[in-house]
Structure formats: structure tokens, C-alpha cells
């Protein structure tokens, strides 16, 4: 049983303890909340007419089932009418607040960017405590505040106010908030929120630590990320494939590819099999160092290890060939990709055609152009100029056959 003292501590502290947010342009000021039932804040909104068929039932004395009520609100096309209809329904004797009803209303208001009304609804629900709200309800609400409204501070406040509604957040809900903060690059706030997990009774899991590691890696704090990595056994967690892949990516971004390979070896010793994403991270790291042949060997090794390459695997090696201006090798690899039913990127075709034009390899230009068009890409004007100049390079004359083939592509 959670003590009343703990609940009081959360209630008194969760709104003030995030100083990092006060300097961030993403956050918004929490509006002054007004009772939901009074219509004055919404007097400028469109008022539904009682003759509208879906709303006509609200004027009857016949008892409305929760399903009928949901249909009425679901059929409302004007978001401005939601609050007045909700007030009308709440005045009936058969008014029964339910989680599905308020989920539907909140979703519609969020889509209309009417977050002030959502704040009022939540304040009324907290005050009246007439409807029990689940953890899933708050997950949806937090996503609406964060992803749809960009109200990061309100998303955090909602997490820490959940006990006031009689609902304690799960670790999944907690992780949603952490992911939201990482996605918005609020790295300092991530650790503020993480440090308050015990107040919510949250038991840290591997996913939680992975989110922290991702945030630290994206913020360039690789050493701190490895400190979190060392926390796994202390928290009773085991690192997983995502943990190692994130750290490997961070190492490669710092050009520490050798250390990334060592980490992969440690991962395999712990019985975690590498997937295509893990190999792609290493191939990309090798490419950025100009080690194209090492990337080719790693591509072959992953096949031998039973991990079949995906489009990203081939694409990284292909970019390596193109960066090194090994255009015939790039063409051969493109052919392999096409046989494997992978589509090379537009940028790959653009670079390959540019390279072939530079080396006046007209037949190869024709080959690349035909495959490019076959995969749904349209050359831009600059590419057409390059190709025409390539065909017409000899003594300022054009090869009419090849020019016709290129134009007809």
C-alpha cells in the first residue's frame, strides 16, 4: 500500500521540479483551468442544434446506453461542438462518465488543437473522481500532449499527476515520457524525470536504460552512456540487442569503429545474435573511414553467419564504392541488389550516372538510366544535361542511336 505521505510528496513536487523545462521553447505555459460545466469559456463555439439527428437523443428522456453516447460523440463533425454536447449530456440523469467517452472526446479535441479544453476536462475528472481511468488512458493523453500538441511540460505533469486520479503509472507509461524527451532532444530533462522514478514506484527495466543510452549517445556523451550500460546488472536487467546496437552506433559516430567491433564480440559472447541493423552500423562506420574492402568482407561474413543482408546493408557498401569512385564495382553491386529485389536509392543512381558521364562511359550511362527509370525515379534537368554532353563528347557530334535510347528511357 502506497503511503499517503508519498502521494502528498508527489502532488506537491511534480509541478515545480523540472527547471530545465523552463528554458526550452517547446514547452508551453499551463493555462488557468476553469470548470468544465460552465459554458462561458466556450461561448464563441458553434452550438449544435437539437434537430440534428445524432443530438436529438440528448433531448429525449429515454435512457441512453454508453454505446449510444459514444455514437453521438463519434458522429460529431465539428470539434467546437464537443464541449457544449458534453455539458448537455452531463446534465442528464443518466449521465455516466466512462473512460472510452473521455478518450474519444480528448482525441477529437487534440486533433483540433484545443488543449485548453482538454486541461479543463482533466481538472474536472480529477476533482470529481467519478470515472476510473486506466494506465492506457494516460498513455494516450501523454502522447496527445507531446506528439500532437508539442506540450512537453504538460506531458510530464500528466505523468506525475496520475496518482491524483487514483492511477499509478506503469513502466511503459514512464518510458513513453522518456522517449518523448529524447525525441525532442531535452536530454537534461530526461535525467531529471528518470531520477524521480522511485516516487512513482517505477521499477526500471532494460527498455528504460536503453532510452537513456540513446539520449546520451545522441547528445555525444558516450562515456556517460557506458556508465548507464554498467548500471544494467545493478538494476537487475540484462542488456539486449538494442542496447549494444545503440552503443555501437555511438562509437561509430565518434569514429571508434574498432571499439564497436569489440562490443559486438562481447555481445555475441553473451549469447545475443547480431542482426542486419548491427552489421549495417559497422559497415557504415567502415565506409566513413574509407575502408570499402572491409565493408565488403563484413557483408560476406554476415551471410556466412546466417544473417542475410537487407537493403541498408547493400546500400552502405554501394555508397562506399561510389565515394571511392569505383563505378564499375558499384554497377556490379547494383546488379546484385536488383537480383535480390532491392531498389538502390535515387542518390546512388545519380552518383553512378555522374561517374559514368565523367568517364565518358556512354553504354554504362544507358544501363544506369534504364534501371533508374524502371525503379520509378525521374532524372532531373542537370542529369539530362550531363548525359547528353556525355553522348555528344566526340568531336562535338552525337551518337544518334545511343542518344535515342537514352531519351526513350
Tab-separated table of C-alpha atoms in Angstrom:
chain	number	residue	atom	x	y	z
A	1	UNK	CA	0.000	0.000	0.000
A	2	UNK	CA	1.474	3.327	-1.054
A	3	UNK	CA	1.543	5.709	1.856
A	4	UNK	CA	-0.425	8.931	1.939
A	5	UNK	CA	2.848	10.713	2.640
A	6	UNK	CA	4.292	9.502	-0.674
A	7	UNK	CA	1.204	10.605	-2.598
A	8	UNK	CA	1.339	14.007	-0.923
A	9	UNK	CA	5.025	14.338	-1.801
A	10	UNK	CA	4.326	13.693	-5.483
A	11	UNK	CA	1.360	16.059	-5.542
A	12	UNK	CA	3.356	18.894	-4.006
A	13	UNK	CA	6.531	18.498	-6.024
A	14	UNK	CA	5.823	17.275	-9.538
A	15	UNK	CA	4.885	20.676	-10.974
A	16	UNK	CA	7.957	22.544	-9.744
A	17	UNK	CA	10.874	20.134	-10.068
A	18	UNK	CA	11.790	20.412	-13.738
A	19	UNK	CA	13.877	23.596	-14.021
A	20	UNK	CA	15.379	22.536	-17.347
A	21	UNK	CA	11.999	22.816	-18.993
A	22	UNK	CA	11.549	26.467	-18.134
A	23	UNK	CA	14.214	27.472	-20.632
A	24	UNK	CA	13.021	25.334	-23.526
A	25	UNK	CA	10.982	26.898	-26.347
A	26	UNK	CA	8.989	23.700	-26.852
A	27	UNK	CA	7.217	23.951	-23.524
A	28	UNK	CA	4.056	25.945	-23.082
A	29	UNK	CA	2.532	27.703	-20.143
A	30	UNK	CA	-0.164	25.724	-18.416
A	31	UNK	CA	-3.449	27.644	-18.848
A	32	UNK	CA	-5.676	28.633	-15.938
A	33	UNK	CA	-8.237	25.867	-15.665
A	34	UNK	CA	-11.957	26.572	-15.468
A	35	UNK	CA	-14.775	24.245	-14.502
A	36	UNK	CA	-15.851	22.199	-17.481
A	37	UNK	CA	-19.577	22.563	-16.982
A	38	UNK	CA	-19.720	26.321	-17.298
A	39	UNK	CA	-20.222	27.255	-20.925
A	40	UNK	CA	-18.719	30.774	-20.754
A	41	UNK	CA	-15.190	29.767	-21.865
A	42	UNK	CA	-16.687	28.164	-24.943
A	43	UNK	CA	-19.391	30.750	-25.770
A	44	UNK	CA	-17.833	31.546	-29.129
A	45	UNK	CA	-18.010	27.917	-30.246
A	46	UNK	CA	-20.641	26.592	-32.580
A	47	UNK	CA	-23.692	25.386	-30.679
A	48	UNK	CA	-25.295	22.199	-32.065
A	49	UNK	CA	-28.958	22.354	-32.920
A	50	UNK	CA	-31.258	19.880	-31.165
A	51	UNK	CA	-32.806	18.951	-34.520
A	52	UNK	CA	-29.564	17.286	-35.628
A	53	UNK	CA	-30.438	13.542	-35.669
A	54	UNK	CA	-27.451	12.302	-33.592
A	55	UNK	CA	-28.048	15.011	-30.988
A	56	UNK	CA	-31.827	14.692	-30.868
A	57	UNK	CA	-31.491	11.750	-28.473
A	58	UNK	CA	-29.941	14.026	-25.874
A	59	UNK	CA	-33.210	15.997	-25.654
A	60	UNK	CA	-35.278	12.858	-25.042
A	61	UNK	CA	-35.859	11.363	-21.645
A	62	UNK	CA	-35.148	7.845	-22.905
A	63	UNK	CA	-32.221	6.210	-21.152
A	64	UNK	CA	-29.013	6.298	-23.204
A	65	UNK	CA	-26.596	3.386	-23.078
A	66	UNK	CA	-22.823	4.059	-23.056
A	67	UNK	CA	-22.650	2.695	-26.610
A	68	UNK	CA	-25.303	5.144	-27.821
A	69	UNK	CA	-23.466	8.002	-26.149
A	70	UNK	CA	-20.224	7.057	-27.891
A	71	UNK	CA	-22.000	7.044	-31.247
A	72	UNK	CA	-23.344	10.543	-30.612
A	73	UNK	CA	-19.872	11.932	-29.918
A	74	UNK	CA	-18.221	9.913	-32.655
A	75	UNK	CA	-20.643	11.350	-35.222
A	76	UNK	CA	-19.864	14.940	-34.281
A	77	UNK	CA	-18.074	16.562	-37.197
A	78	UNK	CA	-17.465	19.953	-35.583
A	79	UNK	CA	-14.832	19.825	-32.804
A	80	UNK	CA	-16.202	23.134	-31.489
A	81	UNK	CA	-19.441	21.369	-30.583
A	82	UNK	CA	-17.803	18.761	-28.350
A	83	UNK	CA	-17.817	20.725	-25.091
A	84	UNK	CA	-21.371	22.012	-25.406
A	85	UNK	CA	-22.617	18.497	-26.194
A	86	UNK	CA	-20.613	17.122	-23.273
A	87	UNK	CA	-22.210	19.731	-20.999
A	88	UNK	CA	-25.614	18.798	-22.356
A	89	UNK	CA	-25.014	15.109	-21.710
A	90	UNK	CA	-23.588	15.702	-18.211
A	91	UNK	CA	-26.828	17.490	-17.233
A	92	UNK	CA	-28.893	14.346	-17.890
A	93	UNK	CA	-29.917	11.976	-15.110
A	94	UNK	CA	-28.406	9.020	-16.965
A	95	UNK	CA	-25.023	10.753	-17.283
A	96	UNK	CA	-22.300	8.192	-16.784
A	97	UNK	CA	-18.679	9.293	-17.306
A	98	UNK	CA	-16.624	6.484	-18.830
A	99	UNK	CA	-13.048	6.153	-19.973
A	100	UNK	CA	-13.992	5.360	-23.625
A	101	UNK	CA	-16.112	8.526	-23.752
A	102	UNK	CA	-13.375	10.829	-22.491
A	103	UNK	CA	-10.767	9.100	-24.637
A	104	UNK	CA	-12.898	9.826	-27.689
A	105	UNK	CA	-13.505	13.448	-26.680
A	106	UNK	CA	-9.838	14.074	-25.883
A	107	UNK	CA	-8.705	12.577	-29.192
A	108	UNK	CA	-11.081	14.832	-31.124
A	109	UNK	CA	-10.057	17.917	-29.151
A	110	UNK	CA	-6.363	17.102	-29.642
A	111	UNK	CA	-6.843	16.778	-33.386
A	112	UNK	CA	-8.471	20.226	-33.283
A	113	UNK	CA	-5.537	21.565	-31.168
A	114	UNK	CA	-7.957	22.526	-28.372
A	115	UNK	CA	-5.703	21.587	-25.477
A	116	UNK	CA	-7.172	24.185	-23.130
A	117	UNK	CA	-10.432	22.248	-23.180
A	118	UNK	CA	-8.527	19.015	-22.523
A	119	UNK	CA	-6.912	20.657	-19.488
A	120	UNK	CA	-10.366	21.654	-18.203
A	121	UNK	CA	-11.723	18.148	-18.710
A	122	UNK	CA	-8.805	16.591	-16.842
A	123	UNK	CA	-9.199	19.052	-13.970
A	124	UNK	CA	-12.898	18.189	-13.703
A	125	UNK	CA	-12.155	14.443	-13.757
A	126	UNK	CA	-9.560	14.854	-11.029
A	127	UNK	CA	-11.900	16.947	-8.908
A	128	UNK	CA	-14.973	14.750	-9.206
A	129	UNK	CA	-13.251	11.327	-9.361
A	130	UNK	CA	-16.415	9.957	-10.948
A	131	UNK	CA	-14.555	7.914	-13.563
A	132	UNK	CA	-11.713	5.480	-13.020
A	133	UNK	CA	-9.008	5.987	-15.621
A	134	UNK	CA	-6.581	3.278	-16.682
A	135	UNK	CA	-2.879	3.470	-17.378
A	136	UNK	CA	-3.633	3.154	-21.111
A	137	UNK	CA	-5.814	6.260	-20.941
A	138	UNK	CA	-2.890	8.304	-19.643
A	139	UNK	CA	-0.518	6.818	-22.212
A	140	UNK	CA	-2.804	8.136	-24.947
A	141	UNK	CA	-3.178	11.518	-23.220
A	142	UNK	CA	0.578	11.935	-22.808
A	143	UNK	CA	1.131	11.145	-26.495
A	144	UNK	CA	-1.501	13.709	-27.477
A	145	UNK	CA	0.118	16.382	-25.331
A	146	UNK	CA	3.623	15.575	-26.554
A	147	UNK	CA	3.356	14.446	-30.159
A	148	UNK	CA	0.249	16.318	-31.338
A	149	UNK	CA	0.338	19.463	-29.210
A	150	UNK	CA	4.065	19.825	-28.571
A	151	UNK	CA	3.236	20.437	-24.902
A	152	UNK	CA	6.127	18.565	-23.368
A	153	UNK	CA	5.777	20.093	-19.925
A	154	UNK	CA	2.095	19.105	-19.747
A	155	UNK	CA	3.034	15.555	-20.747
A	156	UNK	CA	5.469	15.366	-17.815
A	157	UNK	CA	2.994	16.928	-15.409
A	158	UNK	CA	0.370	14.426	-16.509
A	159	UNK	CA	2.718	11.534	-15.693
A	160	UNK	CA	3.378	12.784	-12.178
A	161	UNK	CA	-0.259	13.737	-11.525
A	162	UNK	CA	-1.573	10.246	-12.317
A	163	UNK	CA	-1.739	9.175	-8.634
A	164	UNK	CA	-4.110	12.094	-8.009
A	165	UNK	CA	-6.554	10.321	-10.330
A	166	UNK	CA	-6.099	7.062	-8.472
A	167	UNK	CA	-3.859	5.528	-11.132
A	168	UNK	CA	-0.171	4.749	-10.753
A	169	UNK	CA	1.884	4.763	-13.964
A	170	UNK	CA	3.413	1.621	-15.359
A	171	UNK	CA	6.987	1.477	-16.555
A	172	UNK	CA	5.630	1.580	-20.121
A	173	UNK	CA	3.995	4.960	-19.463
A	174	UNK	CA	7.182	6.181	-17.822
A	175	UNK	CA	9.199	5.076	-20.859
A	176	UNK	CA	6.823	6.895	-23.206
A	177	UNK	CA	7.657	10.170	-21.459
A	178	UNK	CA	11.403	9.452	-21.554
A	179	UNK	CA	11.210	8.631	-25.280
A	180	UNK	CA	9.268	11.837	-25.875
A	181	UNK	CA	12.009	13.847	-24.177
A	182	UNK	CA	14.785	12.113	-26.128
A	183	UNK	CA	12.907	12.680	-29.409
A	184	UNK	CA	12.748	16.399	-28.584
A	185	UNK	CA	16.421	16.430	-27.535
A	186	UNK	CA	15.608	17.500	-23.968
A	187	UNK	CA	18.462	15.414	-22.628
A	188	UNK	CA	18.879	17.202	-19.294
A	189	UNK	CA	15.173	16.803	-18.529
A	190	UNK	CA	15.397	13.075	-19.303
A	191	UNK	CA	17.654	12.568	-16.293
A	192	UNK	CA	15.517	14.783	-14.073
A	193	UNK	CA	12.481	12.636	-14.837
A	194	UNK	CA	14.456	9.381	-14.584
A	195	UNK	CA	15.699	10.367	-11.131
A	196	UNK	CA	12.108	10.692	-9.893
A	197	UNK	CA	11.120	7.155	-10.916
A	198	UNK	CA	11.115	5.869	-7.292
A	199	UNK	CA	8.489	8.458	-6.331
A	200	UNK	CA	6.138	6.814	-8.826
A	201	UNK	CA	7.041	3.307	-7.736
A	202	UNK	CA	8.593	2.580	-11.136
A	203	UNK	CA	10.804	-0.484	-11.415
A	204	UNK	CA	13.479	0.230	-14.019
A	205	UNK	CA	13.697	-2.205	-16.939
A	206	UNK	CA	16.103	-2.677	-19.849
A	207	UNK	CA	13.944	-0.515	-22.152
A	208	UNK	CA	14.220	2.396	-19.700
A	209	UNK	CA	18.005	2.202	-19.634
A	210	UNK	CA	18.108	1.850	-23.428
A	211	UNK	CA	16.233	5.144	-23.750
A	212	UNK	CA	18.805	6.839	-21.521
A	213	UNK	CA	21.666	5.370	-23.532
A	214	UNK	CA	20.092	6.561	-26.780
A	215	UNK	CA	19.696	10.069	-25.404
A	216	UNK	CA	23.277	10.217	-24.166
A	217	UNK	CA	24.674	8.878	-27.449
A	218	UNK	CA	22.665	11.407	-29.448
A	219	UNK	CA	23.965	14.122	-27.140
A	220	UNK	CA	27.538	12.994	-27.752
A	221	UNK	CA	28.042	11.840	-24.144
A	222	UNK	CA	29.398	8.402	-24.938
A	223	UNK	CA	31.237	7.962	-21.657
A	224	UNK	CA	28.042	8.615	-19.705
A	225	UNK	CA	26.201	6.171	-21.956
A	226	UNK	CA	28.644	3.426	-20.953
A	227	UNK	CA	28.133	4.355	-17.314
A	228	UNK	CA	24.423	3.653	-17.798
A	229	UNK	CA	25.441	0.413	-19.539
A	230	UNK	CA	27.238	-0.595	-16.342
A	231	UNK	CA	24.012	0.022	-14.411
A	232	UNK	CA	22.219	-2.941	-16.031
A	233	UNK	CA	23.307	-5.614	-13.515
A	234	UNK	CA	22.763	-3.200	-10.610
A	235	UNK	CA	19.154	-2.724	-11.714
A	236	UNK	CA	18.657	-6.449	-12.229
A	237	UNK	CA	18.468	-6.001	-16.020
A	238	UNK	CA	20.262	-7.613	-18.934
A	239	UNK	CA	21.412	-5.596	-21.958
A	240	UNK	CA	19.742	-6.661	-25.190
A	241	UNK	CA	20.415	-6.293	-28.910
A	242	UNK	CA	19.108	-2.732	-28.920
A	243	UNK	CA	21.452	-1.795	-26.082
A	244	UNK	CA	24.530	-2.990	-27.934
A	245	UNK	CA	23.415	-1.598	-31.312
A	246	UNK	CA	22.851	1.869	-29.851
A	247	UNK	CA	26.290	1.906	-28.242
A	248	UNK	CA	27.925	0.553	-31.404
A	249	UNK	CA	26.293	3.350	-33.395
A	250	UNK	CA	27.552	5.889	-30.868
A	251	UNK	CA	31.085	4.526	-31.155
A	252	UNK	CA	30.988	4.606	-34.959
A	253	UNK	CA	29.754	8.206	-34.888
A	254	UNK	CA	32.890	9.008	-32.873
A	255	UNK	CA	34.974	7.068	-35.435
A	256	UNK	CA	35.750	4.385	-32.843
A	257	UNK	CA	34.935	1.528	-35.194
A	258	UNK	CA	37.450	-0.888	-33.655
A	259	UNK	CA	35.768	-0.461	-30.259
A	260	UNK	CA	32.404	-1.049	-31.907
A	261	UNK	CA	33.684	-4.379	-33.272
A	262	UNK	CA	34.922	-5.304	-29.785
A	263	UNK	CA	31.494	-4.513	-28.365
A	264	UNK	CA	29.908	-6.732	-31.000
A	265	UNK	CA	32.222	-9.541	-29.955
A	266	UNK	CA	31.164	-9.073	-26.335
A	267	UNK	CA	27.540	-9.129	-27.406
A	268	UNK	CA	27.958	-12.444	-29.195
A	269	UNK	CA	29.782	-13.932	-26.183
A	270	UNK	CA	26.743	-13.069	-24.081
A	271	UNK	CA	24.599	-15.117	-26.449
A	272	UNK	CA	22.995	-12.226	-28.326
A	273	UNK	CA	22.962	-12.765	-32.091
A	274	UNK	CA	23.699	-9.758	-34.272
A	275	UNK	CA	21.010	-8.721	-36.750
A	276	UNK	CA	21.224	-6.825	-40.045
A	277	UNK	CA	20.954	-3.477	-38.250
A	278	UNK	CA	24.012	-4.261	-36.129
A	279	UNK	CA	26.060	-5.224	-39.178
A	280	UNK	CA	24.845	-2.156	-41.069
A	281	UNK	CA	26.099	0.091	-38.274
A	282	UNK	CA	29.580	-1.412	-38.590
A	283	UNK	CA	29.554	-1.317	-42.407
A	284	UNK	CA	28.562	2.350	-42.263
A	285	UNK	CA	31.362	3.042	-39.793
A	286	UNK	CA	33.877	1.384	-42.095
A	287	UNK	CA	32.575	3.344	-45.078
A	288	UNK	CA	33.036	6.655	-43.291
A	289	UNK	CA	36.681	5.676	-42.703
A	290	UNK	CA	37.115	4.809	-46.378
A	291	UNK	CA	37.553	1.089	-45.633
A	292	UNK	CA	35.415	-0.158	-48.501
A	293	UNK	CA	37.024	-3.601	-48.797
A	294	UNK	CA	36.497	-4.230	-45.085
A	295	UNK	CA	32.836	-3.376	-45.621
A	296	UNK	CA	32.606	-5.878	-48.487
A	297	UNK	CA	34.183	-8.582	-46.340
A	298	UNK	CA	31.780	-7.832	-43.491
A	299	UNK	CA	28.866	-8.099	-45.928
A	300	UNK	CA	30.059	-11.581	-46.913
A	301	UNK	CA	30.693	-12.552	-43.291
A	302	UNK	CA	27.174	-11.693	-42.199
A	303	UNK	CA	25.854	-14.053	-44.876
A	304	UNK	CA	28.101	-16.836	-43.587
A	305	UNK	CA	26.824	-16.184	-40.068
A	306	UNK	CA	23.254	-16.732	-41.192
A	307	UNK	CA	22.255	-13.067	-41.124
A	308	UNK	CA	21.031	-12.134	-44.571
A	309	UNK	CA	21.730	-8.544	-45.699
A	310	UNK	CA	18.850	-6.135	-46.180
A	311	UNK	CA	18.638	-3.124	-48.497
A	312	UNK	CA	20.554	-0.993	-45.993
A	313	UNK	CA	23.459	-3.458	-45.932
A	314	UNK	CA	23.954	-3.314	-49.692
A	315	UNK	CA	23.341	0.413	-49.792
A	316	UNK	CA	26.160	1.169	-47.334
A	317	UNK	CA	28.659	-0.842	-49.380
A	318	UNK	CA	27.320	0.771	-52.567
A	319	UNK	CA	27.912	4.246	-51.141
A	320	UNK	CA	31.438	3.118	-50.263
A	321	UNK	CA	32.140	2.190	-53.884
A	322	UNK	CA	30.649	5.458	-55.132
A	323	UNK	CA	32.619	7.536	-52.606
A	324	UNK	CA	35.804	5.794	-53.813
A	325	UNK	CA	34.762	6.374	-57.467
A	326	UNK	CA	34.799	2.624	-58.124
A	327	UNK	CA	31.890	2.921	-60.510
A	328	UNK	CA	32.123	-0.488	-62.198
A	329	UNK	CA	32.145	-2.187	-58.790
A	330	UNK	CA	29.145	-0.065	-57.871
A	331	UNK	CA	27.348	-1.184	-61.041
A	332	UNK	CA	28.041	-4.835	-60.252
A	333	UNK	CA	26.712	-4.445	-56.715
A	334	UNK	CA	23.644	-2.641	-58.037
A	335	UNK	CA	23.010	-5.611	-60.291
A	336	UNK	CA	23.193	-7.907	-57.259
A	337	UNK	CA	20.750	-5.695	-55.369
A	338	UNK	CA	18.310	-5.723	-58.264
A	339	UNK	CA	18.503	-9.515	-58.494
A	340	UNK	CA	17.780	-9.663	-54.755
A	341	UNK	CA	14.764	-7.375	-55.417
A	342	UNK	CA	16.222	-4.413	-53.574
A	343	UNK	CA	15.983	-0.946	-55.074
A	344	UNK	CA	19.104	1.255	-54.978
A	345	UNK	CA	18.455	4.803	-53.825
A	346	UNK	CA	17.937	7.788	-56.133
A	347	UNK	CA	21.157	9.298	-54.824
A	348	UNK	CA	23.028	6.098	-55.777
A	349	UNK	CA	21.811	6.282	-59.361
A	350	UNK	CA	22.593	9.988	-59.512
A	351	UNK	CA	26.186	9.461	-58.346
A	352	UNK	CA	26.686	6.447	-60.623
A	353	UNK	CA	25.436	8.288	-63.719
A	354	UNK	CA	27.581	11.292	-62.808
A	355	UNK	CA	30.609	8.997	-62.521
A	356	UNK	CA	29.947	7.238	-65.821
A	357	UNK	CA	29.414	10.592	-67.565
A	358	UNK	CA	32.680	11.852	-66.101
A	359	UNK	CA	34.488	8.826	-67.526
A	360	UNK	CA	32.535	9.055	-70.836
A	361	UNK	CA	31.160	5.514	-70.443
A	362	UNK	CA	28.082	6.011	-72.612
A	363	UNK	CA	26.849	2.400	-72.579
A	364	UNK	CA	27.056	2.322	-68.800
A	365	UNK	CA	25.107	5.582	-68.589
A	366	UNK	CA	22.385	3.977	-70.682
A	367	UNK	CA	22.327	0.915	-68.366
A	368	UNK	CA	22.084	3.009	-65.204
A	369	UNK	CA	19.397	5.283	-66.652
A	370	UNK	CA	17.165	2.388	-67.717
A	371	UNK	CA	17.322	0.779	-64.270
A	372	UNK	CA	16.781	4.122	-62.589
A	373	UNK	CA	13.590	4.748	-64.546
A	374	UNK	CA	12.496	1.145	-64.003
A	375	UNK	CA	12.618	1.753	-60.241
A	376	UNK	CA	10.389	4.809	-60.553
A	377	UNK	CA	12.998	7.573	-60.340
A	378	UNK	CA	12.922	10.563	-62.716
A	379	UNK	CA	16.239	12.235	-63.627
A	380	UNK	CA	16.412	15.970	-63.053
A	381	UNK	CA	17.423	18.530	-65.678
A	382	UNK	CA	21.042	18.626	-64.527
A	383	UNK	CA	21.378	14.873	-65.029
A	384	UNK	CA	19.890	15.088	-68.542
A	385	UNK	CA	22.436	17.757	-69.475
A	386	UNK	CA	25.281	15.563	-68.207
A	387	UNK	CA	24.055	12.559	-70.183
A	388	UNK	CA	23.584	14.478	-73.436
A	389	UNK	CA	27.041	16.027	-73.079
A	390	UNK	CA	28.466	12.535	-72.471
A	391	UNK	CA	26.887	11.151	-75.661
A	392	UNK	CA	27.999	14.159	-77.729
A	393	UNK	CA	31.555	14.395	-76.425
A	394	UNK	CA	33.391	13.127	-79.559
A	395	UNK	CA	34.296	15.984	-81.880
A	396	UNK	CA	31.087	17.761	-80.852
A	397	UNK	CA	28.976	15.140	-82.647
A	398	UNK	CA	26.249	12.940	-81.221
A	399	UNK	CA	25.740	9.215	-81.463
A	400	UNK	CA	22.084	9.278	-82.671
A	401	UNK	CA	21.428	5.644	-81.700
A	402	UNK	CA	22.622	5.989	-78.127
A	403	UNK	CA	21.037	9.420	-77.743
A	404	UNK	CA	17.728	7.962	-78.915
A	405	UNK	CA	17.982	5.077	-76.438
A	406	UNK	CA	18.702	7.461	-73.568
A	407	UNK	CA	15.881	9.827	-74.471
A	408	UNK	CA	13.442	6.915	-74.888
A	409	UNK	CA	14.354	5.565	-71.456
